[in-house]
Tab-separated table of C-alpha atoms in Angstrom:
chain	number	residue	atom	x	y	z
A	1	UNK	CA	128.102	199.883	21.617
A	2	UNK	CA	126.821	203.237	22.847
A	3	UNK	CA	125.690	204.227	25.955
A	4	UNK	CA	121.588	204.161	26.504
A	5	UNK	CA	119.746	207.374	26.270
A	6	UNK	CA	118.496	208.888	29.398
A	7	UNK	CA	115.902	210.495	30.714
A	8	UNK	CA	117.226	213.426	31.469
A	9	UNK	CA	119.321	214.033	27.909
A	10	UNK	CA	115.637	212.614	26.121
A	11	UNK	CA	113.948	215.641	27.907
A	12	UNK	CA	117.266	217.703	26.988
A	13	UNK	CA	117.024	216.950	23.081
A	14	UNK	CA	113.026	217.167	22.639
A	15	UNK	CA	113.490	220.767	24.895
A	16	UNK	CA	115.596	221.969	22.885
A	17	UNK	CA	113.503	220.731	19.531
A	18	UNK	CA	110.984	222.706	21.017
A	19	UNK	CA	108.862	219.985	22.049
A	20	UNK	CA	107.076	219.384	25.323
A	21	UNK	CA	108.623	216.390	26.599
A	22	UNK	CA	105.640	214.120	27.249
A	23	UNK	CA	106.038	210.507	28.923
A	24	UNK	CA	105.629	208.818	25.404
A	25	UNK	CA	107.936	211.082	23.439
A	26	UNK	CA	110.699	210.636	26.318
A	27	UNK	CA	110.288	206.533	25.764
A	28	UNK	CA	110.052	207.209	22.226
A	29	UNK	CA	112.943	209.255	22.068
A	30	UNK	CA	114.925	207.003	24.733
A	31	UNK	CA	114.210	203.640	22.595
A	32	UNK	CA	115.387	204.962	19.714
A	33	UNK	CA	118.672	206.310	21.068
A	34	UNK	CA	119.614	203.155	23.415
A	35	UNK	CA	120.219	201.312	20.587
A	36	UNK	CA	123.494	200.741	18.178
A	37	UNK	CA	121.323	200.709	15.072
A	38	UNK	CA	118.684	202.381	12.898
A	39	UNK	CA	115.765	200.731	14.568
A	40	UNK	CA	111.976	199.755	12.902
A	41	UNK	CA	109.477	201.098	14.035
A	42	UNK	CA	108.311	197.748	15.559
A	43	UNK	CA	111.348	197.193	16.835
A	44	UNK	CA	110.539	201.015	18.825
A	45	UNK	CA	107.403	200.151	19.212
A	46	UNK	CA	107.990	196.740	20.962
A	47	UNK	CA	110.794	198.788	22.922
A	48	UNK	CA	108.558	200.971	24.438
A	49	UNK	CA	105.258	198.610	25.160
A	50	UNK	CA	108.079	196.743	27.044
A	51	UNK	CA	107.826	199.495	29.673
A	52	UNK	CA	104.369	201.497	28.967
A	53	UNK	CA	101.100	200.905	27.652
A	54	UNK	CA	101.423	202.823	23.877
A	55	UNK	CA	99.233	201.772	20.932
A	56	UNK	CA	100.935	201.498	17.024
A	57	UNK	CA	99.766	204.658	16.347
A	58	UNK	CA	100.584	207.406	18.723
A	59	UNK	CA	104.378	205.648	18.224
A	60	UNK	CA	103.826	206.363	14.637
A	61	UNK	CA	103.049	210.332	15.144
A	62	UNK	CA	105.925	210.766	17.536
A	63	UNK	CA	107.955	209.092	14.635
A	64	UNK	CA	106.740	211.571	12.314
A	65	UNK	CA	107.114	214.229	14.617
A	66	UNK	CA	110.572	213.741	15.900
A	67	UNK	CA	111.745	213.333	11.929
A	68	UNK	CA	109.857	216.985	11.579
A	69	UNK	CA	111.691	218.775	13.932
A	70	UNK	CA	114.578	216.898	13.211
A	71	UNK	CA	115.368	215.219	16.405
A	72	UNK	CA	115.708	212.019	14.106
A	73	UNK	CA	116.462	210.741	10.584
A	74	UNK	CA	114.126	208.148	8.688
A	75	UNK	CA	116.220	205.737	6.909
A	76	UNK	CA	113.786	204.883	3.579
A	77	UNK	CA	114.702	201.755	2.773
A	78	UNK	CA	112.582	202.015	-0.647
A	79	UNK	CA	110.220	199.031	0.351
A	80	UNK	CA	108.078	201.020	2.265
A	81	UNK	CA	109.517	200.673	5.830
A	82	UNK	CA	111.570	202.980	7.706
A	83	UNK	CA	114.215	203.002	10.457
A	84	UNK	CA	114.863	205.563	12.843
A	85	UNK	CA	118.248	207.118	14.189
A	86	UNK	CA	118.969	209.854	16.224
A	87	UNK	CA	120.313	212.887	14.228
A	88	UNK	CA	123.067	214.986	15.458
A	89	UNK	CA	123.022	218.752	15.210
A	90	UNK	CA	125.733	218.435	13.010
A	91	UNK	CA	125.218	215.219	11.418
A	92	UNK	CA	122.116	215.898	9.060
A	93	UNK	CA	122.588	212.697	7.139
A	94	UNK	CA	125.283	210.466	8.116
A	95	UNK	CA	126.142	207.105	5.850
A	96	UNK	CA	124.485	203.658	6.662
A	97	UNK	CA	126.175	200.209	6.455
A	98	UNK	CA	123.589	197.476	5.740
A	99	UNK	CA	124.453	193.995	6.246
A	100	UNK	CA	123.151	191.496	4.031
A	101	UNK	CA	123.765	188.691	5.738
A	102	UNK	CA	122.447	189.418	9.101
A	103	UNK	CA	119.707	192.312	8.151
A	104	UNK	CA	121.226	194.694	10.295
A	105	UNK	CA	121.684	198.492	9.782
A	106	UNK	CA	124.582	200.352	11.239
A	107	UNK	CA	125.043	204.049	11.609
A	108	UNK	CA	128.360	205.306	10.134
A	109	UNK	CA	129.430	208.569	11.859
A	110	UNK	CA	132.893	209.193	9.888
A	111	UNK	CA	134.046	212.142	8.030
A	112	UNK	CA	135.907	209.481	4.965
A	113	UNK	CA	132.764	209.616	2.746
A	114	UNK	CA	132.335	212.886	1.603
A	115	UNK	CA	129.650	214.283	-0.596
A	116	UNK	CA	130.803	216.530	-3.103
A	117	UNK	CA	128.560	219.581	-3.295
A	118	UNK	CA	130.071	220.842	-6.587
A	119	UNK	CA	129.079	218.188	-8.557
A	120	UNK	CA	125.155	218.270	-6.811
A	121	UNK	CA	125.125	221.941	-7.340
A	122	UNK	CA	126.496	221.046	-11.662
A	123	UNK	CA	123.240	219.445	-11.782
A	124	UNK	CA	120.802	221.844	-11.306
A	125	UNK	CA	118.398	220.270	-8.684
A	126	UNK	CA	116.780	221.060	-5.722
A	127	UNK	CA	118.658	218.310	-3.754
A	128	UNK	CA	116.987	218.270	-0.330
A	129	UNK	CA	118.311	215.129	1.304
A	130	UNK	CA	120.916	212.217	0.096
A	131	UNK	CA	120.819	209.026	1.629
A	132	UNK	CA	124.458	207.080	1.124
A	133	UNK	CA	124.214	203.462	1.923
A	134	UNK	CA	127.159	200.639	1.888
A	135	UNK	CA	125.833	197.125	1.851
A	136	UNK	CA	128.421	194.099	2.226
A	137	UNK	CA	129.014	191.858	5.581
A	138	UNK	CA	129.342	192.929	8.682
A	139	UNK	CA	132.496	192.288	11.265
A	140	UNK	CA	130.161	189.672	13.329
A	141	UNK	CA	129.083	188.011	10.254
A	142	UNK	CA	132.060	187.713	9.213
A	143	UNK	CA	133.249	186.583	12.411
A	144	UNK	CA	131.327	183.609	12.223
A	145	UNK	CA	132.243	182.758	9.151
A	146	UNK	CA	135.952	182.237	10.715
Protein backbone atom coordinates (compact mmCIF):
# COMPACT_ATOMS: atom_id res chain seq x y z
CA UNK A 1 0.00 0.00 0.00
CA UNK A 2 1.46 3.44 -0.66
CA UNK A 3 2.29 6.00 1.50
CA UNK A 4 -0.56 8.96 1.99
CA UNK A 5 -0.10 12.15 0.13
CA UNK A 6 0.96 15.13 2.04
CA UNK A 7 0.47 18.40 2.34
CA UNK A 8 3.42 19.62 1.50
CA UNK A 9 4.07 17.23 -1.87
CA UNK A 10 -0.07 18.18 -2.69
CA UNK A 11 1.09 21.90 -2.71
CA UNK A 12 4.41 20.59 -4.54
CA UNK A 13 2.44 18.81 -7.52
CA UNK A 14 -0.51 21.50 -8.02
CA UNK A 15 2.73 24.29 -7.92
CA UNK A 16 4.28 22.85 -10.26
CA UNK A 17 0.86 22.24 -12.51
CA UNK A 18 0.69 25.76 -12.26
CA UNK A 19 -2.10 25.89 -9.99
CA UNK A 20 -2.63 27.96 -6.87
CA UNK A 21 -2.82 25.51 -4.24
CA UNK A 22 -6.11 26.37 -2.53
CA UNK A 23 -7.36 24.46 0.75
CA UNK A 24 -9.87 22.36 -1.41
CA UNK A 25 -7.53 21.46 -4.25
CA UNK A 26 -4.78 20.38 -1.53
CA UNK A 27 -7.68 17.88 0.09
CA UNK A 28 -8.68 17.13 -3.30
CA UNK A 29 -5.42 16.39 -4.47
CA UNK A 30 -4.37 14.62 -1.02
CA UNK A 31 -7.61 12.20 -1.14
CA UNK A 32 -6.97 11.14 -4.29
CA UNK A 33 -3.31 10.25 -3.80
CA UNK A 34 -3.66 8.52 -0.16
CA UNK A 35 -5.28 5.88 -1.65
CA UNK A 36 -4.06 2.39 -3.41
CA UNK A 37 -6.74 2.68 -6.08
CA UNK A 38 -8.44 4.71 -8.81
CA UNK A 39 -10.96 6.29 -6.54
CA UNK A 40 -14.88 7.64 -7.49
CA UNK A 41 -15.53 10.61 -7.22
CA UNK A 42 -17.82 9.88 -4.20
CA UNK A 43 -15.49 7.94 -2.80
CA UNK A 44 -13.14 11.64 -3.05
CA UNK A 45 -15.81 13.38 -2.29
CA UNK A 46 -16.78 11.50 0.96
CA UNK A 47 -12.85 11.61 1.61
CA UNK A 48 -12.68 15.07 1.79
CA UNK A 49 -16.23 16.12 3.60
CA UNK A 50 -14.61 13.73 6.19
CA UNK A 51 -12.27 16.62 7.04
CA UNK A 52 -13.86 19.97 5.39
CA UNK A 53 -17.05 21.33 4.55
CA UNK A 54 -17.00 20.89 0.33
CA UNK A 55 -20.24 20.62 -1.68
CA UNK A 56 -20.51 17.81 -4.89
CA UNK A 57 -19.74 20.34 -7.09
CA UNK A 58 -16.70 22.40 -6.45
CA UNK A 59 -15.13 18.52 -5.96
CA UNK A 60 -16.36 17.99 -9.41
CA UNK A 61 -14.42 21.20 -11.01
CA UNK A 62 -11.23 20.41 -9.17
CA UNK A 63 -11.74 16.89 -10.79
CA UNK A 64 -11.97 18.40 -14.06
CA UNK A 65 -9.34 20.68 -13.44
CA UNK A 66 -6.65 18.49 -12.07
CA UNK A 67 -7.41 15.94 -15.27
CA UNK A 68 -6.76 19.39 -17.45
CA UNK A 69 -3.56 20.15 -16.33
CA UNK A 70 -2.80 16.73 -15.98
CA UNK A 71 -2.10 16.34 -12.37
CA UNK A 72 -4.53 13.24 -12.71
CA UNK A 73 -5.95 10.59 -15.08
CA UNK A 74 -9.84 9.85 -15.40
CA UNK A 75 -10.34 6.24 -15.68
CA UNK A 76 -13.77 6.11 -18.12
CA UNK A 77 -15.22 3.22 -17.21
CA UNK A 78 -17.80 3.54 -20.29
CA UNK A 79 -20.94 3.66 -17.91
CA UNK A 80 -20.67 7.09 -17.30
CA UNK A 81 -18.59 7.23 -14.05
CA UNK A 82 -15.08 7.98 -13.61
CA UNK A 83 -12.18 7.23 -11.24
CA UNK A 84 -9.38 9.29 -10.50
CA UNK A 85 -5.52 8.46 -10.12
CA UNK A 86 -2.68 10.45 -9.77
CA UNK A 87 -0.61 10.68 -13.03
CA UNK A 88 3.06 10.58 -13.04
CA UNK A 89 5.16 12.88 -15.18
CA UNK A 90 6.19 10.01 -16.89
CA UNK A 91 3.37 7.74 -16.62
CA UNK A 92 0.69 9.40 -19.01
CA UNK A 93 -1.51 6.35 -19.02
CA UNK A 94 -0.51 3.48 -17.03
CA UNK A 95 -2.65 -0.07 -17.25
CA UNK A 96 -5.60 -0.79 -14.80
CA UNK A 97 -6.47 -4.19 -13.20
CA UNK A 98 -10.21 -4.41 -12.43
CA UNK A 99 -11.45 -6.99 -10.21
CA UNK A 100 -14.64 -8.50 -10.84
CA UNK A 101 -15.25 -10.04 -7.94
CA UNK A 102 -14.62 -7.41 -5.43
CA UNK A 103 -15.25 -4.09 -7.74
CA UNK A 104 -12.00 -2.82 -7.11
CA UNK A 105 -9.61 -0.95 -9.49
CA UNK A 106 -5.89 -1.21 -9.17
CA UNK A 107 -3.25 0.93 -10.74
CA UNK A 108 -0.60 -1.10 -12.64
CA UNK A 109 2.70 0.87 -12.82
CA UNK A 110 4.92 -1.85 -14.82
CA UNK A 111 6.85 -1.48 -17.92
CA UNK A 112 5.58 -5.57 -19.19
CA UNK A 113 2.60 -4.18 -21.18
CA UNK A 114 3.81 -2.27 -23.83
CA UNK A 115 1.91 -0.39 -26.45
CA UNK A 116 3.20 -0.71 -29.75
CA UNK A 117 3.29 2.66 -31.48
CA UNK A 118 4.00 1.18 -34.95
CA UNK A 119 1.03 -0.55 -35.29
CA UNK A 120 -1.19 2.84 -33.84
CA UNK A 121 0.76 4.96 -36.18
CA UNK A 122 -0.26 1.84 -39.43
CA UNK A 123 -3.62 3.01 -38.73
CA UNK A 124 -3.83 6.36 -39.55
CA UNK A 125 -5.60 8.00 -36.51
CA UNK A 126 -5.30 10.71 -34.37
CA UNK A 127 -4.86 8.44 -31.27
CA UNK A 128 -4.92 10.85 -28.31
CA UNK A 129 -5.23 8.59 -25.29
CA UNK A 130 -5.45 4.53 -24.83
CA UNK A 131 -6.87 3.18 -21.88
CA UNK A 132 -5.53 -0.72 -21.31
CA UNK A 133 -7.56 -2.52 -18.77
CA UNK A 134 -7.07 -6.31 -17.35
CA UNK A 135 -10.12 -7.62 -15.59
CA UNK A 136 -9.88 -11.14 -13.70
CA UNK A 137 -9.60 -11.69 -9.67
CA UNK A 138 -7.66 -10.07 -7.56
CA UNK A 139 -4.83 -11.66 -4.99
CA UNK A 140 -7.36 -10.93 -1.89
CA UNK A 141 -10.19 -12.39 -3.69
CA UNK A 142 -8.55 -15.00 -4.42
CA UNK A 143 -7.24 -15.31 -1.09
CA UNK A 144 -10.46 -15.94 0.26
CA UNK A 145 -11.35 -18.25 -1.94
CA UNK A 146 -8.41 -20.52 -0.31
Amino acid sequence: MKARMTAKAAEHRLAAAGLEATDHRMRVLMAVGGTPYPSSAQEILDAVRAKSDINRVTVYRILDLLVEHEVLNRLGLGDKSSRFCLREDHDDAHPHFHCTRCDRYLCLHCDTLPLDQKALEALSLDVRHVDIRLEGICPACRKNDD
